[in-house]
């Protein structure tokens, strides 16, 4: 429910990537990684790579054509504080006074398609990080909520478990008339505060237990304990599991492979299949609850039969 094929800045690659970016090699590597994931029984990944993380659909299409894995793509913006300048002067009451252009852009990605690819986004993504509702973040989040109301597409919001910004997200989306049962609180799984997590779930939100392998934010054993405790309290219908991993992320430059292997050896697509599900079962989570989190909850989120 939250994996990236590539996290990649086009400007970074174009200006500084000659030492570490090999398009053909990385595409082949992504195809191999997704085929290997499919062999574990994972048939679909949900990829919230939007503007700010390097969304580039033609490359995703190339990869999707060569793997049996379905890749669901998103509309939205990945920003922690400041609005991109490209939206700073256009909008209600601004220099170019017009209806919110982000709503038109995001909803268009969902209803007519992204660029001229013919690929339509199936969900919306924004961030409410530790800085909270800065003017830019608030404008983006409200535009995402309006695009959700307009199109019916569900939302995934990146949140900070440390500042418990999931509550801010829930309040804002509620004000905008969003259906909270169609919202995933991304990175909720970085928290082990059961009151915070159950409080969100009680409002109908789905908890993104989505950074398995990123022990620096919350050790895997703690993540498992928290999910088992919530499942025991009846919340298996309000959680989804993921790694927030990627085939390649350009945050580490030329040191990519070494940095990732050293800092987060389990941060890859197969950790849940290989290690986390057995650990959840050993912690008392029922097989049916695992299926609920891996299959039924995602299907419900996208409006399919559970
Ligand atoms: Zn992510």
Short mmCIF file of C-alpha atoms and ligand atoms in Angstrom, two decimals:
data_model
loop_
_atom_site.label_atom_id
_atom_site.label_comp_id
_atom_site.label_asym_id
_atom_site.label_seq_id
_atom_site.Cartn_x
_atom_site.Cartn_y
_atom_site.Cartn_z
CA UNK A 1 0.00 0.00 0.00
CA UNK A 2 3.03 2.34 0.05
CA UNK A 3 6.07 1.50 -2.07
CA UNK A 4 7.99 3.55 -4.59
CA UNK A 5 9.45 2.35 -7.87
CA UNK A 6 11.83 5.33 -8.07
CA UNK A 7 12.31 8.33 -5.82
CA UNK A 8 14.30 10.55 -8.11
CA UNK A 9 14.65 14.28 -8.76
CA UNK A 10 14.91 15.01 -12.48
CA UNK A 11 17.04 18.11 -11.77
CA UNK A 12 19.34 16.11 -9.48
CA UNK A 13 19.79 13.41 -12.12
CA UNK A 14 20.27 15.86 -15.00
CA UNK A 15 22.87 17.95 -13.20
CA UNK A 16 24.69 15.55 -10.88
CA UNK A 17 23.62 12.03 -11.82
CA UNK A 18 26.26 11.08 -14.40
CA UNK A 19 28.19 9.10 -11.78
CA UNK A 20 25.29 7.16 -10.31
CA UNK A 21 22.26 7.16 -12.60
CA UNK A 22 22.16 4.57 -15.38
CA UNK A 23 18.63 4.64 -16.80
CA UNK A 24 18.74 1.26 -18.56
CA UNK A 25 20.40 -0.53 -15.65
CA UNK A 26 17.95 0.93 -13.14
CA UNK A 27 14.91 0.09 -15.24
CA UNK A 28 16.16 -3.50 -15.62
CA UNK A 29 16.83 -3.64 -11.87
CA UNK A 30 13.30 -2.40 -11.08
CA UNK A 31 11.78 -5.00 -13.41
CA UNK A 32 13.80 -7.74 -11.69
CA UNK A 33 12.79 -6.54 -8.21
CA UNK A 34 9.10 -6.40 -9.10
CA UNK A 35 9.18 -9.84 -10.75
CA UNK A 36 10.80 -11.21 -7.64
CA UNK A 37 8.13 -9.57 -5.48
CA UNK A 38 5.41 -11.06 -7.69
CA UNK A 39 6.93 -14.49 -7.09
CA UNK A 40 6.21 -13.92 -3.37
CA UNK A 41 2.51 -13.48 -4.18
CA UNK A 42 2.32 -9.68 -4.23
CA UNK A 43 0.35 -8.73 -7.34
CA UNK A 44 -0.11 -4.97 -6.85
CA UNK A 45 1.89 -2.11 -5.37
CA UNK A 46 0.54 1.33 -4.54
CA UNK A 47 3.12 3.98 -5.45
CA UNK A 48 2.59 7.44 -3.93
CA UNK A 49 5.44 9.02 -5.91
CA UNK A 50 4.06 12.45 -6.74
CA UNK A 51 5.63 15.78 -7.71
CA UNK A 52 8.37 16.36 -5.12
CA UNK A 53 9.42 12.71 -5.22
CA UNK A 54 10.02 12.51 -8.97
CA UNK A 55 6.86 11.15 -10.55
CA UNK A 56 7.61 10.26 -14.19
CA UNK A 57 4.92 8.03 -15.66
CA UNK A 58 6.55 7.06 -19.01
CA UNK A 59 9.34 5.27 -17.11
CA UNK A 60 6.77 3.55 -14.86
CA UNK A 61 4.83 2.45 -17.95
CA UNK A 62 7.99 0.89 -19.42
CA UNK A 63 8.55 -1.06 -16.23
CA UNK A 64 4.89 -2.01 -15.77
CA UNK A 65 4.80 -3.44 -19.30
CA UNK A 66 7.61 -5.83 -18.37
CA UNK A 67 6.40 -7.04 -14.99
CA UNK A 68 3.19 -8.79 -13.92
CA UNK A 69 2.85 -6.42 -10.93
CA UNK A 70 0.14 -3.77 -11.12
CA UNK A 71 1.48 -0.33 -10.19
CA UNK A 72 -1.14 2.13 -8.91
CA UNK A 73 0.00 5.75 -9.29
CA UNK A 74 -0.96 8.95 -7.49
CA UNK A 75 -1.71 12.65 -7.89
CA UNK A 76 -0.64 15.33 -5.43
CA UNK A 77 2.40 17.07 -4.02
CA UNK A 78 5.15 16.01 -1.62
CA UNK A 79 6.10 19.14 0.32
CA UNK A 80 6.90 19.59 4.05
CA UNK A 81 6.73 23.40 4.23
CA UNK A 82 6.77 25.58 1.13
CA UNK A 83 4.50 25.54 -1.85
CA UNK A 84 6.35 25.21 -5.17
CA UNK A 85 6.69 28.60 -6.89
CA UNK A 86 4.69 27.13 -9.77
CA UNK A 87 1.55 27.48 -7.63
CA UNK A 88 2.54 30.58 -5.63
CA UNK A 89 1.07 33.18 -7.98
CA UNK A 90 -1.97 31.35 -9.32
CA UNK A 91 -5.07 30.79 -7.24
CA UNK A 92 -7.94 32.47 -5.41
CA UNK A 93 -6.97 36.07 -4.53
CA UNK A 94 -3.45 35.78 -5.99
CA UNK A 95 -1.70 37.67 -8.79
CA UNK A 96 -3.47 35.47 -11.32
CA UNK A 97 -6.85 35.28 -9.61
CA UNK A 98 -8.41 31.95 -10.52
CA UNK A 99 -9.92 28.82 -8.96
CA UNK A 100 -7.35 26.68 -7.11
CA UNK A 101 -5.19 25.25 -9.93
CA UNK A 102 -4.02 22.33 -7.82
CA UNK A 103 -7.56 20.97 -7.65
CA UNK A 104 -7.81 21.07 -11.44
CA UNK A 105 -4.35 19.48 -11.85
CA UNK A 106 -4.89 16.70 -9.30
CA UNK A 107 -8.46 15.91 -10.36
CA UNK A 108 -7.38 15.94 -14.02
CA UNK A 109 -4.68 13.35 -13.27
CA UNK A 110 -7.46 11.14 -11.90
CA UNK A 111 -10.22 11.74 -14.43
CA UNK A 112 -8.43 12.34 -17.75
CA UNK A 113 -4.88 11.12 -17.12
CA UNK A 114 -1.34 12.27 -16.38
CA UNK A 115 0.23 14.35 -19.15
CA UNK A 116 -0.40 12.61 -22.44
CA UNK A 117 0.34 9.12 -21.09
CA UNK A 118 -3.27 8.01 -20.84
CA UNK A 119 -2.42 6.70 -17.35
CA UNK A 120 -4.83 7.83 -14.66
CA UNK A 121 -3.92 8.32 -11.01
CA UNK A 122 -6.09 6.35 -8.58
CA UNK A 123 -5.40 8.19 -5.33
CA UNK A 124 -4.16 11.47 -3.86
CA UNK A 125 -1.08 12.21 -1.80
CA UNK A 126 0.06 15.11 0.36
CA UNK A 127 2.16 15.64 3.49
CA UNK A 128 1.56 17.10 6.92
CA UNK A 129 4.99 16.74 8.53
CA UNK A 130 6.49 18.08 11.76
CA UNK A 131 6.16 21.77 10.71
CA UNK A 132 2.38 21.23 10.68
CA UNK A 133 -0.04 23.33 8.67
CA UNK A 134 2.29 25.91 7.13
CA UNK A 135 0.43 28.09 4.58
CA UNK A 136 1.82 26.00 1.70
CA UNK A 137 1.07 22.64 3.31
CA UNK A 138 -2.45 23.71 4.25
CA UNK A 139 -3.21 24.90 0.73
CA UNK A 140 -1.99 21.62 -0.76
CA UNK A 141 -3.91 19.50 1.77
CA UNK A 142 -7.14 21.42 1.14
CA UNK A 143 -6.66 21.05 -2.63
CA UNK A 144 -6.15 17.30 -2.16
CA UNK A 145 -9.30 17.10 -0.05
CA UNK A 146 -11.30 19.02 -2.67
CA UNK A 147 -9.98 16.79 -5.47
CA UNK A 148 -11.02 13.79 -3.34
CA UNK A 149 -14.54 15.17 -2.87
CA UNK A 150 -14.74 15.94 -6.60
CA UNK A 151 -13.42 12.60 -7.89
CA UNK A 152 -14.03 10.11 -5.08
CA UNK A 153 -10.37 9.03 -5.21
CA UNK A 154 -8.94 8.09 -1.80
CA UNK A 155 -6.12 9.95 0.00
CA UNK A 156 -2.78 8.97 1.49
CA UNK A 157 -1.26 11.64 3.72
CA UNK A 158 2.36 11.46 4.85
CA UNK A 159 2.38 12.34 8.57
CA UNK A 160 4.88 12.71 11.40
CA UNK A 161 4.26 10.14 14.11
CA UNK A 162 6.61 12.11 16.37
CA UNK A 163 4.35 15.20 16.34
CA UNK A 164 1.19 13.08 15.84
CA UNK A 165 0.24 15.20 12.85
CA UNK A 166 -2.26 12.54 11.78
CA UNK A 167 -4.77 14.38 13.98
CA UNK A 168 -4.20 17.64 12.08
CA UNK A 169 -4.74 15.74 8.83
CA UNK A 170 -7.97 14.16 10.10
CA UNK A 171 -9.34 17.50 11.31
CA UNK A 172 -8.53 19.27 8.04
CA UNK A 173 -9.97 16.52 5.86
CA UNK A 174 -13.09 16.37 8.03
CA UNK A 175 -13.59 20.16 7.64
CA UNK A 176 -13.35 19.74 3.87
CA UNK A 177 -16.04 17.06 3.88
CA UNK A 178 -13.70 14.17 3.04
CA UNK A 179 -14.71 10.58 3.76
CA UNK A 180 -12.23 9.63 6.48
CA UNK A 181 -12.73 5.93 5.73
CA UNK A 182 -10.98 6.63 2.41
CA UNK A 183 -7.87 8.17 4.02
CA UNK A 184 -4.64 6.38 4.95
CA UNK A 185 -2.56 8.08 7.65
CA UNK A 186 0.87 7.38 6.17
CA UNK A 187 3.69 6.51 8.56
CA UNK A 188 1.30 6.01 11.49
CA UNK A 189 3.37 2.87 12.09
CA UNK A 190 6.34 4.97 13.21
CA UNK A 191 4.33 5.44 16.43
CA UNK A 192 3.77 2.91 19.21
CA UNK A 193 1.30 5.17 21.04
CA UNK A 194 -1.81 2.99 21.09
CA UNK A 195 -4.08 5.83 22.20
CA UNK A 196 -2.98 8.00 19.26
CA UNK A 197 -3.36 5.14 16.78
CA UNK A 198 -6.69 3.80 18.10
CA UNK A 199 -8.02 7.37 18.24
CA UNK A 200 -7.37 7.77 14.50
CA UNK A 201 -8.80 4.34 13.71
CA UNK A 202 -11.92 5.14 15.74
CA UNK A 203 -12.52 8.09 13.39
CA UNK A 204 -12.54 5.64 10.46
CA UNK A 205 -9.02 6.38 9.22
CA UNK A 206 -6.73 3.60 8.03
CA UNK A 207 -3.31 3.42 9.69
CA UNK A 208 -0.34 3.13 7.33
CA UNK A 209 1.93 0.64 9.13
CA UNK A 210 4.22 1.31 6.26
CA UNK A 211 7.90 1.62 7.04
CA UNK A 212 8.97 -1.95 7.77
CA UNK A 213 12.73 -2.06 7.32
CA UNK A 214 13.20 1.55 8.40
CA UNK A 215 14.24 0.69 11.95
CA UNK A 216 15.72 4.17 12.42
CA UNK A 217 12.16 5.53 12.73
CA UNK A 218 10.81 2.60 14.78
CA UNK A 219 12.42 -0.84 15.21
CA UNK A 220 10.67 -3.68 13.39
CA UNK A 221 10.06 -5.61 16.62
CA UNK A 222 8.19 -2.60 18.04
CA UNK A 223 6.17 -2.20 14.85
CA UNK A 224 5.11 -5.86 15.11
CA UNK A 225 4.15 -5.49 18.78
CA UNK A 226 2.06 -2.42 18.06
CA UNK A 227 0.20 -4.08 15.17
CA UNK A 228 -0.43 -7.19 17.28
CA UNK A 229 -1.80 -5.04 20.12
CA UNK A 230 -4.11 -3.13 17.76
CA UNK A 231 -5.23 -6.33 16.05
CA UNK A 232 -6.06 -7.82 19.46
CA UNK A 233 -8.20 -4.75 20.15
CA UNK A 234 -10.14 -5.29 16.91
CA UNK A 235 -8.36 -2.84 14.59
CA UNK A 236 -7.12 -5.24 11.87
CA UNK A 237 -9.69 -3.66 9.55
CA UNK A 238 -7.96 -0.26 10.02
CA UNK A 239 -4.32 -1.13 9.18
CA UNK A 240 -2.31 -1.65 5.99
CA UNK A 241 1.28 -2.95 5.77
CA UNK A 242 4.17 -1.62 3.68
CA UNK A 243 7.88 -0.79 3.57
CA UNK A 244 7.93 2.67 1.92
CA UNK A 245 10.87 1.10 0.04
CA UNK A 246 11.94 1.84 -3.52
CA UNK A 247 13.89 0.20 -6.32
CA UNK A 248 16.12 3.27 -6.26
CA UNK A 249 16.10 6.49 -4.23
CA UNK A 250 18.50 9.31 -5.10
CA UNK A 251 18.85 10.73 -1.58
CA UNK A 252 22.23 9.02 -1.11
CA UNK A 253 23.82 9.88 -4.46
CA UNK A 254 26.66 7.65 -5.59
CA UNK A 255 26.76 5.93 -2.18
CA UNK A 256 23.20 4.66 -2.70
CA UNK A 257 23.63 0.90 -2.41
CA UNK A 258 26.22 0.96 0.36
CA UNK A 259 24.37 3.59 2.39
CA UNK A 260 21.10 1.73 2.20
CA UNK A 261 22.61 -1.66 2.98
CA UNK A 262 24.42 -0.27 6.01
CA UNK A 263 21.62 1.88 7.41
CA UNK A 264 18.58 -0.25 6.61
CA UNK A 265 19.38 -3.78 5.38
CA UNK A 266 15.71 -4.89 5.56
CA UNK A 267 14.38 -1.88 3.67
CA UNK A 268 13.26 -3.70 0.53
CA UNK A 269 10.05 -5.02 -1.01
CA UNK A 270 10.31 -8.61 0.29
CA UNK A 271 10.83 -8.00 4.02
CA UNK A 272 7.10 -8.19 4.84
CA UNK A 273 6.62 -11.44 2.90
CA UNK A 274 9.79 -13.04 4.29
CA UNK A 275 10.00 -11.77 7.86
CA UNK A 276 7.17 -9.52 9.01
CA UNK A 277 4.18 -11.76 8.34
CA UNK A 278 5.80 -14.71 10.16
CA UNK A 279 6.61 -12.35 13.05
CA UNK A 280 3.01 -11.08 13.15
CA UNK A 281 1.68 -14.65 13.21
CA UNK A 282 4.12 -15.51 15.99
CA UNK A 283 2.90 -12.44 17.92
CA UNK A 284 -0.67 -13.75 17.85
CA UNK A 285 -2.07 -11.99 14.78
CA UNK A 286 -4.48 -14.35 13.00
CA UNK A 287 -3.96 -15.36 9.37
CA UNK A 288 -7.35 -13.84 8.56
CA UNK A 289 -6.19 -10.53 10.07
CA UNK A 290 -3.05 -10.58 7.91
CA UNK A 291 -5.24 -11.15 4.85
CA UNK A 292 -7.48 -8.31 5.99
CA UNK A 293 -4.51 -5.91 6.16
CA UNK A 294 -2.85 -7.11 2.94
CA UNK A 295 -5.90 -7.65 0.70
CA UNK A 296 -9.32 -6.62 2.03
CA UNK A 297 -8.38 -3.20 3.43
CA UNK A 298 -6.59 -2.08 0.23
CA UNK A 299 -9.53 -3.30 -1.88
CA UNK A 300 -11.98 -1.37 0.31
CA UNK A 301 -9.79 1.77 0.16
CA UNK A 302 -9.90 1.77 -3.64
CA UNK A 303 -13.63 1.10 -3.66
CA UNK A 304 -13.47 -2.55 -4.62
CA UNK A 305 -15.13 -5.51 -3.00
CA UNK A 306 -13.52 -6.49 0.29
ZN1 LIG B 1 6.79 7.06 0.70
#
